Amino acid sequence: MSTSLFKRIFRRRNILPLIGLSLFIIAIWILQNEVQQFSWSTFREHVRLIPDHQLMLAFGVTIAGYLILTFYDKLALYNFGIRLKWKKVAKASFLGFAFSHNITPSLLVGGTMRYRIYSSMGISGFNVTKVVGFCAFTLWVGFMALGGVIFAGTSVRIPASVDWPLPNLQILGWIFIALTVLYLILCRFIRASIVFRGKIFKLPEVHVAFGQIVVSSTDLVTSSLILYLLLPPIDELSYPLFLAIYLIGFMGGILSQVPGGLGVIETILVLMLGAFVESSQILSAVLVYRLFYFIIPFAAAITVLGIHEIRQRRKQSGKRSGERSGHL
């Protein structure tokens, strides 16, 4: 993400309404394409394979997952000394994540959505940039901590068809654990400062670093649990083993820079879960997972954004009317 690009956008407050309207129109177009490409006949065929109670439980966990996502922003704002009520943070966070899950470049889109909301609360563009960067960094801090424990503690065989540079996941797990411990030590004893474009960034205090691990790990566990609940119960496929496979797919999806890791995660899951679950059952679970975790929240976010834009325009119209009355 380009900080200078954020600054150029955020300095021009007069174009913010256009940004909001543009994102709203683009979002509707993307959602329409996603719905058209979503094979509803295939979905109906596959969803019959999943019991109703599993669908309801997975949807409930999805709602919990999006509530957990709000704590990325809450922790970031706390780290930078900005105090906002959770309700206000939740709106910006939900829009940021729901849009960035579906539109690339995800950091820029998520940052723009957050600024559209946070700017109305008096938060500067530079602080929004820091929040976006902190949230992205928090994801990887938690991924390393959780992935380190899971990879080091489970024996997952990497299929020969997957190009993997290390002989097994245990090595990667211990590397992640070492990096996590090093990060906590730096936050506790050194708190080094990084100078970037004349701005000083400090590592967070150690209790904030632990908060990053808790928030991100809980997010990853929740999102993986949604998909796990949609798979048929199999004794050989324990949740820790599935979580290790999910984290590999998640990492591949993030590194691919494809919205939601579309196609990448499915390929990895089919390759690595093929020994436990039939491909049709995996694809059934993934279809419902994408509907629950991506498409439905995206549609809800578009509605929330539309309501926000209408309210903002009414406020601006009211201010202009008041100014004209004051001049009379």
Short mmCIF file of C-alpha atoms in Angstrom, two decimals, residues 43 69-70 122 137 160 313 319:
data_model
loop_
_atom_site.label_atom_id
_atom_site.label_comp_id
_atom_site.label_asym_id
_atom_site.label_seq_id
_atom_site.Cartn_x
_atom_site.Cartn_y
_atom_site.Cartn_z
CA PHE A 43 -25.09 -24.65 -4.78
CA LEU A 69 -12.82 -8.60 13.26
CA THR A 70 -13.85 -5.28 14.82
CA GLY A 122 -12.20 13.76 13.14
CA PHE A 137 0.50 -6.46 10.62
CA ALA A 160 4.02 -33.88 -3.95
CA ARG A 313 -25.48 13.99 2.22
CA LYS A 319 -25.23 22.56 6.98
#
